Short mmCIF file of C-alpha atoms in Angstrom, two decimals:
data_model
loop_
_atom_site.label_atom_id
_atom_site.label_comp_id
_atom_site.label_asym_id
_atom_site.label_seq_id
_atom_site.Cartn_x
_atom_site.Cartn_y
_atom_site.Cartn_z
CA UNK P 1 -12.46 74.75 58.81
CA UNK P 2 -11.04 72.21 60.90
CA UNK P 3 -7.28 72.84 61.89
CA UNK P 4 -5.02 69.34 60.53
CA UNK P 5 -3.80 66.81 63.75
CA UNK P 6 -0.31 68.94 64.16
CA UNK P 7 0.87 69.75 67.63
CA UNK P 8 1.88 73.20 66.18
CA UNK P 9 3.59 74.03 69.43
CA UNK P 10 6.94 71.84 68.72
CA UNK P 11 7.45 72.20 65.14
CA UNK P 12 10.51 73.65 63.90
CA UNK P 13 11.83 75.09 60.63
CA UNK P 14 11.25 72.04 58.33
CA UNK P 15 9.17 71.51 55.58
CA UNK P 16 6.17 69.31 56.35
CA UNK P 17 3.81 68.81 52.95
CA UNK P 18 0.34 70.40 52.59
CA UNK P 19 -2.05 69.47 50.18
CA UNK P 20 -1.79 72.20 47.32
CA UNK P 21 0.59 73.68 45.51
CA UNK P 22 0.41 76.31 42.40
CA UNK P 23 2.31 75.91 39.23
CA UNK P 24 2.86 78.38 36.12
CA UNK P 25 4.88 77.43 33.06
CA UNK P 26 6.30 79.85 30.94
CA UNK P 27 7.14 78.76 26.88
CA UNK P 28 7.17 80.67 23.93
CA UNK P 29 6.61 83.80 25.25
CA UNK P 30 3.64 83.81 27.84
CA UNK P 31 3.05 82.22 31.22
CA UNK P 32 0.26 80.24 30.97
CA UNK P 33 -2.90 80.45 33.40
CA UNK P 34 -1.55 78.42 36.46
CA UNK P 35 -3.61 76.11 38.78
CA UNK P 36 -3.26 74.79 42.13
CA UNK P 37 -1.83 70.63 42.11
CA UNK P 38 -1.87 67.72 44.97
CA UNK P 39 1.25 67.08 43.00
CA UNK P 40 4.13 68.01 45.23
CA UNK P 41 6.89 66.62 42.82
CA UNK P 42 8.48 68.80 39.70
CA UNK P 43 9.65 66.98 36.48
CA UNK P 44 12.34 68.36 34.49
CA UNK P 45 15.15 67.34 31.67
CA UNK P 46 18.10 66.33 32.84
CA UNK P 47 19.89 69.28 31.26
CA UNK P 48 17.63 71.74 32.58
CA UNK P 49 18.78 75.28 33.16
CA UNK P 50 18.46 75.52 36.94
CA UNK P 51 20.48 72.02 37.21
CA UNK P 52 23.54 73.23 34.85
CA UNK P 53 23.77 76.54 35.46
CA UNK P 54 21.93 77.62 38.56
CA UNK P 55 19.63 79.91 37.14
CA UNK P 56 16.77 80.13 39.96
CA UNK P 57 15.58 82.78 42.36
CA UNK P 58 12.69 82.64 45.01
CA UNK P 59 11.05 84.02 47.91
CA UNK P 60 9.81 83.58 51.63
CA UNK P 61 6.43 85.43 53.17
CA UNK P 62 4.10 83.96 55.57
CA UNK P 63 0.41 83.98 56.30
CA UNK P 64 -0.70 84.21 60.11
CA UNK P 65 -4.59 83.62 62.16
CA UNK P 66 -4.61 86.72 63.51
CA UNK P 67 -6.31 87.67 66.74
CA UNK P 68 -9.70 87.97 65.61
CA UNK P 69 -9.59 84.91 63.70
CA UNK P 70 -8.83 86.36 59.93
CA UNK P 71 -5.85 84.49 57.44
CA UNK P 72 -3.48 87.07 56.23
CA UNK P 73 0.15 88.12 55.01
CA UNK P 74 2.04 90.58 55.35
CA UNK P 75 3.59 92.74 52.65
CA UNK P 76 3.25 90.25 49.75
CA UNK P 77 3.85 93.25 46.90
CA UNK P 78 7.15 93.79 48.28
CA UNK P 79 8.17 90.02 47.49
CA UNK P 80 6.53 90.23 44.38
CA UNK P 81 8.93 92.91 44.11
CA UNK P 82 12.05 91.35 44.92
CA UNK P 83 11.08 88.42 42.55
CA UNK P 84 10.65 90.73 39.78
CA UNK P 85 14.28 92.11 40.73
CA UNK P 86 15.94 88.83 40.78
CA UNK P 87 14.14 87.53 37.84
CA UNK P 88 15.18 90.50 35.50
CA UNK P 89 19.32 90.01 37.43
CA UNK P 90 18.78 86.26 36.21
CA UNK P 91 17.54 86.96 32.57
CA UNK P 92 14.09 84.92 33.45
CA UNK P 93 10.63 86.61 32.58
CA UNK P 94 9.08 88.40 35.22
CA UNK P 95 5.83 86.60 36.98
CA UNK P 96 3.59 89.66 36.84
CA UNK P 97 2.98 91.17 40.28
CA UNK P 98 -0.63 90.63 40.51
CA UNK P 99 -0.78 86.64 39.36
CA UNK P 100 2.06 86.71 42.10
CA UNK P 101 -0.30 87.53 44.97
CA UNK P 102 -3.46 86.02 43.52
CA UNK P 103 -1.16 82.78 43.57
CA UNK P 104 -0.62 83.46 47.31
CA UNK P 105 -4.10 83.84 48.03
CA UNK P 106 -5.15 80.73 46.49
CA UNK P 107 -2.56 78.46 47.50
CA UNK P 108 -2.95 79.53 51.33
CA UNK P 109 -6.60 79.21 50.77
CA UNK P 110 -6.59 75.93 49.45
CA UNK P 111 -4.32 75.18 52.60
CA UNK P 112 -6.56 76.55 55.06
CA UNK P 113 -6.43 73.93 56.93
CA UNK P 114 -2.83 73.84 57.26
CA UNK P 115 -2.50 77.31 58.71
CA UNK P 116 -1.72 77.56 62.29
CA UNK P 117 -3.75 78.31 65.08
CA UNK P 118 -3.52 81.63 66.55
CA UNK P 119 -1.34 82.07 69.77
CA UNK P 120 0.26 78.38 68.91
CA UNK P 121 3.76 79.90 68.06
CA UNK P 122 3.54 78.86 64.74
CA UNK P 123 3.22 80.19 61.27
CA UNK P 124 2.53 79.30 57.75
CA UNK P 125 5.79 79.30 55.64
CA UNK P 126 5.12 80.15 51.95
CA UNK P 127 7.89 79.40 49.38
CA UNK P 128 7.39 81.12 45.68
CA UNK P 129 10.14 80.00 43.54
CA UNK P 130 10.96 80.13 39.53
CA UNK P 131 13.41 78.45 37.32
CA UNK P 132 14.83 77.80 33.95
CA UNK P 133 13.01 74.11 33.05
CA UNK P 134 14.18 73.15 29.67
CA UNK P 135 17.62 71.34 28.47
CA UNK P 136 19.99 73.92 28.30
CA UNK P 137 23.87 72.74 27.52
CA UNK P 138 25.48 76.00 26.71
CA UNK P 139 26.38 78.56 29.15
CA UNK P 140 22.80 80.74 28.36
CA UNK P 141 19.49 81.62 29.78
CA UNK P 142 16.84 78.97 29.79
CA UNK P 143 13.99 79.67 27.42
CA UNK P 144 11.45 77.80 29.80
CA UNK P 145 10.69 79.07 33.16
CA UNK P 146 8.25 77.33 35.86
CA UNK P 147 6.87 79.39 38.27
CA UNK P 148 6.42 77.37 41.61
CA UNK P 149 4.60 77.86 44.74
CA UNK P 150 4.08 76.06 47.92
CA UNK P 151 3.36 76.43 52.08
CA UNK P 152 4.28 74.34 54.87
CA UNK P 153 3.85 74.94 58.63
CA UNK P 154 6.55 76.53 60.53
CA UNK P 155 8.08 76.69 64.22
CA UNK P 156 11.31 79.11 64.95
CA UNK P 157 13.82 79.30 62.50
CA UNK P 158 16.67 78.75 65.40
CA UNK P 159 16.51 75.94 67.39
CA UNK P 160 15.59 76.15 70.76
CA UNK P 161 13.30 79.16 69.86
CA UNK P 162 13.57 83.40 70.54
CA UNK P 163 17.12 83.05 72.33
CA UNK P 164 20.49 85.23 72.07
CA UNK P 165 22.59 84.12 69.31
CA UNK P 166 26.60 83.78 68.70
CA UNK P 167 27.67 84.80 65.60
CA UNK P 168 31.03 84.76 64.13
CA UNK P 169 33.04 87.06 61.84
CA UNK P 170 33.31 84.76 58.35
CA UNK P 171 36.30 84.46 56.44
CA UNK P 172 34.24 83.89 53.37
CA UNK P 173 32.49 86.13 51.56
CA UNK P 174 28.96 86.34 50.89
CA UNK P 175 28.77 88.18 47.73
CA UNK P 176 31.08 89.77 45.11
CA UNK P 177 31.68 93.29 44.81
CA UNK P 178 28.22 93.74 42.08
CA UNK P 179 27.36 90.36 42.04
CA UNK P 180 24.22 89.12 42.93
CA UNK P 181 23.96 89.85 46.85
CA UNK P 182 21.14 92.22 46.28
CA UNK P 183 18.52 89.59 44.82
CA UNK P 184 17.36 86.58 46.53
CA UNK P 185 19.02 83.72 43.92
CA UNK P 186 19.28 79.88 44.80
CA UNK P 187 23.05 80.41 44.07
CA UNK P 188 24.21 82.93 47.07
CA UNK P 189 22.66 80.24 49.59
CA UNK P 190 24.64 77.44 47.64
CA UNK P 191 27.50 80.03 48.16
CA UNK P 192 27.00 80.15 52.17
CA UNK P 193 26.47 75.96 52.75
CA UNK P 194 29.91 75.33 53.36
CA UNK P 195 30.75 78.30 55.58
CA UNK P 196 26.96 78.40 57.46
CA UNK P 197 28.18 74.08 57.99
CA UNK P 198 31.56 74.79 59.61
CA UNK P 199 29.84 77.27 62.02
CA UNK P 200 27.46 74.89 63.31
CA UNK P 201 30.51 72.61 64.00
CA UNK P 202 32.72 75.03 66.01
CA UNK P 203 29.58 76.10 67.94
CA UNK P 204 28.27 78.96 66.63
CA UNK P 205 25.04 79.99 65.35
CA UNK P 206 25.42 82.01 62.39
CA UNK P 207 27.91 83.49 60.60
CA UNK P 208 28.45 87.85 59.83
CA UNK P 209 30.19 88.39 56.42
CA UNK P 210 32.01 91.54 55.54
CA UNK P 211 32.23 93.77 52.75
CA UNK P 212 33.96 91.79 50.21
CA UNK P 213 35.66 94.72 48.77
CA UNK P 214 37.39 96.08 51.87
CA UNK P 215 36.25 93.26 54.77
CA UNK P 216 36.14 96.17 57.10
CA UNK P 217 31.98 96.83 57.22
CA UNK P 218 29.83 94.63 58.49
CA UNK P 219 27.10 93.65 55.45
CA UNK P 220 24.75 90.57 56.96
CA UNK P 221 24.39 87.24 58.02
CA UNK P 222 23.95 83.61 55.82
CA UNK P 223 20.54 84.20 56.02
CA UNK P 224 19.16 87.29 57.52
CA UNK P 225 19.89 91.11 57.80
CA UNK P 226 21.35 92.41 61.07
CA UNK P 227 20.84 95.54 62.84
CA UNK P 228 22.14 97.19 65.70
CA UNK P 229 21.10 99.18 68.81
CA UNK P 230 23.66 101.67 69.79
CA UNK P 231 24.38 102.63 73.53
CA UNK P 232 22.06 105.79 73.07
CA UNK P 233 19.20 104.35 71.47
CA UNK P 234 19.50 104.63 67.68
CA UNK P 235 18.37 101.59 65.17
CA UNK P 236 21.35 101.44 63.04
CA UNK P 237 21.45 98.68 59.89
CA UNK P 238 23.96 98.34 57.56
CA UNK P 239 24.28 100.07 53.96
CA UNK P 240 25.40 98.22 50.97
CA UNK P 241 24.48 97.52 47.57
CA UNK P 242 25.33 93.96 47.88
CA UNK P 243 22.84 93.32 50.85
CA UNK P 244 19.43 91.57 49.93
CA UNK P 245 16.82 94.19 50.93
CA UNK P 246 14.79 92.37 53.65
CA UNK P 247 11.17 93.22 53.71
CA UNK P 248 11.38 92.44 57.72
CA UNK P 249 14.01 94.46 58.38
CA UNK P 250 12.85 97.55 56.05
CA UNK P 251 9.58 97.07 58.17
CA UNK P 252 11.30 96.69 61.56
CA UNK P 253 12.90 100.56 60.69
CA UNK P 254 9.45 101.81 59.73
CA UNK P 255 8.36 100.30 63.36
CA UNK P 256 11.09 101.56 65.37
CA UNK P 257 10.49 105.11 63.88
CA UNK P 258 6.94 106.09 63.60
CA UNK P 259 6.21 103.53 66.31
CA UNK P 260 8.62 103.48 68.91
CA UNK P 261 9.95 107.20 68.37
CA UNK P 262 13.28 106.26 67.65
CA UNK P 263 16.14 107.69 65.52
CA UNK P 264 17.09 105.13 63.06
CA UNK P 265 19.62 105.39 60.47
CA UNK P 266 21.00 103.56 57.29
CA UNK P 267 24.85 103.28 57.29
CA UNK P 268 27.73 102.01 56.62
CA UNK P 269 28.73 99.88 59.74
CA UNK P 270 32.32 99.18 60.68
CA UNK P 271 33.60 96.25 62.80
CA UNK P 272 35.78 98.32 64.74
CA UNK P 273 32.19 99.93 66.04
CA UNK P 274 31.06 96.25 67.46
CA UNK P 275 31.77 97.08 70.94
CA UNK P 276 30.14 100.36 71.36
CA UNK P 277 27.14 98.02 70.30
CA UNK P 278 23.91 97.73 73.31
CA UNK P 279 21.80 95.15 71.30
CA UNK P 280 22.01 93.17 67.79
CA UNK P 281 19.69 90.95 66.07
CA UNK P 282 19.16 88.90 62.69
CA UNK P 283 16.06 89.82 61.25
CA UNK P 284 13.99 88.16 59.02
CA UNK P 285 10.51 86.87 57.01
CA UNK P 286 11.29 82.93 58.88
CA UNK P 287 12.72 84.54 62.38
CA UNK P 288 11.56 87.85 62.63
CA UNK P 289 14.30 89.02 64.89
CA UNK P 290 16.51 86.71 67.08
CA UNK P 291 18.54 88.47 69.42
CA UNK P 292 22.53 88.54 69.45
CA UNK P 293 24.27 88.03 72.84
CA UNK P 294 27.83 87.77 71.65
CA UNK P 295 30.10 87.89 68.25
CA UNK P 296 33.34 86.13 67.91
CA UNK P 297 36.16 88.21 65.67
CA UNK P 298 38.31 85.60 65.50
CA UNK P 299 38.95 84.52 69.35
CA UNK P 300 38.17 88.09 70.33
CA UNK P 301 34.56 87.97 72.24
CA UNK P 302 32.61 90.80 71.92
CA UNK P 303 29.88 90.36 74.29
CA UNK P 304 26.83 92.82 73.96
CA UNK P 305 25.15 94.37 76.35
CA UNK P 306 21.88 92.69 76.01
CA UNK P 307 23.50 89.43 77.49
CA UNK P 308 22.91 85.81 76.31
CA UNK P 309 19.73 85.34 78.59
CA UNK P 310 17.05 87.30 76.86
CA UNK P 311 16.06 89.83 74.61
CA UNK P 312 17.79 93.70 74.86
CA UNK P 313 14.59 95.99 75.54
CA UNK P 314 14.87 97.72 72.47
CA UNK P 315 14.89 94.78 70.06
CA UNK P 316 12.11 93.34 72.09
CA UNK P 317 10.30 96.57 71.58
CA UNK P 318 11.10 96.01 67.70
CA UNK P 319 9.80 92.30 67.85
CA UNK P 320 6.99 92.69 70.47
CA UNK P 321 5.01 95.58 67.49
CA UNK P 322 5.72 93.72 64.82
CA UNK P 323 4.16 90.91 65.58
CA UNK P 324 1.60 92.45 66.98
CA UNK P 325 1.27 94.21 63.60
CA UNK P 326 1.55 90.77 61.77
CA UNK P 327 -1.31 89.00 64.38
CA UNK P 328 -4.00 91.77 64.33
CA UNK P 329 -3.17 92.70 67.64
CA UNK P 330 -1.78 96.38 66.64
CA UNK P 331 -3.08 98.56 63.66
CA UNK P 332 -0.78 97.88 60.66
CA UNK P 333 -0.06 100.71 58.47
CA UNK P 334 -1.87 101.03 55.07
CA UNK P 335 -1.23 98.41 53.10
CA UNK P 336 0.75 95.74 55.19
CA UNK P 337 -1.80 93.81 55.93
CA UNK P 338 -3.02 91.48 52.85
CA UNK P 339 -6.36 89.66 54.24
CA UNK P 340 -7.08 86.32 52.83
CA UNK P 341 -9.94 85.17 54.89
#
């Protein structure tokens, strides 16, 4: 099929509209059979649940050309998943797991077109989504869902591309102690606007929250999991029960392990351990991994290892395989690799 007149080489991370979409509605018990609309706009009362009282969740997976010239995705029954998770946190009905990833195959198929070239640098974002549709005024759960699905072509979710970051150590908090920071709801991003907004304006990149109980570990970023490299070689990523369980960065561990031979562990990570740091980076369904050159702890610089220039070797190790998993390039494990075309 012929590719749409993009230059895929300079787009960013910014939704651009394709020409299908897929749309399930859920009343009186049942979703109903779904189909695939041009119609890119969503109608809904005034009063609707997701409007009063935020009651939405949703997801983020992407389909690649591979080297030999085949559409796939990568892991799509984890983030069927993690949509069932935040769906049952949220009190909405769960979108069973198989619609989930027959919806994936045909909206990507009907988008063909739409996909990205291999070796262009760009991907094909796809956005599942659900939420609570019909007038509700008191403080309840919806009793109409839609389930929502759409794709849009993607450049780097940083500007400027794979480049060393600088993060700072938030004062906010990104969760509450057995709140929702575990599923992958609309409302922990509304949470994170204000805070990810004053970065940006005193220069910085991202920002690392802390453990809201005791603000002494470090838990993730606005939007992405972090890991570490340590000075000897160990993978290190944080452990907490309020961290969303990235599919990337659960993947990225498998990599570094049976992969790369490396020791990798699951901890709890303190900021007093920043500086004994080699490498860091965010990590990610829209950036993979994008590399950490320095943290700010409030005016103190800690400066890692890896420098602000490039890549440490490790965490290119880490992003250099799994891409090369995601493009065809390097024999996925069993089951990572969902073929479309």
């Amino acid at each position: 099929m012929e590719k749409k007149n993009v230059n895929w080489g300079e787009l960013g991370f910014a939704y651009m509209p394709t020409d299908h979409r897929y749309g399930s509605n859920y009343k009186n018990g049942p979703w109903d059979d779904g189909a695939l609309s041009t119609d890119p706009t969503v109608a809904i009362s005034e009063s609707a649940g997701v409007l009063q009282y935020a009651q939405t969740c949703f997801e983020g997976l992407k389909a690649y050309t591979t080297e030999d010239g085949h559409i796939v995705t990568f892991r799509p029954d984890l983030n069927a998943d993690r949509l069932e998770a935040s769906a049952k946190r949220l009190q909405m009905p769960v979108f069973p797991k198989e619609r989930f990833i027959d919806a994936v195959e045909k909206v990507v198929a009907a988008n063909e077109a739409w996909v990205p070239p291999y070796g262009s640098g760009a991907t094909m974002y796809i956005r599942p989504y659900m939420f609570g549709s019909n007038a509700v005024i008191g403080v309840k759960p919806a009793t109409e869902y839609q389930f929502r699905m759409f794709v849009t072509p993607v450049g780097p979710y940083f500007k400027g591309g794979v480049r060393p970051l600088t993060l700072r150590i938030s004062d906010y908090d990104r969760a509450a102690p057995r709140g929702t920071g575990n599923i992958k709801a609309g409302l922990n991003y509304a949470m994170s606007l204000y805070a990810i907004v004053d970065a940006h304006e005193q220069g910085y990149d991202e920002n690392i929250y802390l453990d809201p109980g005791t603000r002494t570990r470090i838990e993730e970023t606005g939007g992405a999991n972090i890991l570490f490299v340590t000075k000897d070689g160990k993978v290190v990523t944080p452990k907490s029960n309020s961290i969303l369980p990235s599919i990337t960065r659960r993947s990225l561990m498998i990599v570094a392990k049976d992969y790369l031979g490396l020791e990798v562990e699951e901890r709890e990570i303190y900021l007093t351990e920043l500086g004994d740091m080699a490498e860091c980076g965010l990590c990610g369904t829209a950036a993979v991994i994008s590399p950490v050159g320095k943290i700010v702890d409030h005016g103190r610089e800690i400066c890692l290892p890896s420098g602000m220039n490039a890549m440490g070797p490790v965490t290119q190790k880490l992003y250099d395989t799994l891409t090369g998993i995601q493009m065809g390039r390097i024999e996925a494990p069993a089951g990572w690799i969902h073929r479309i075309k």
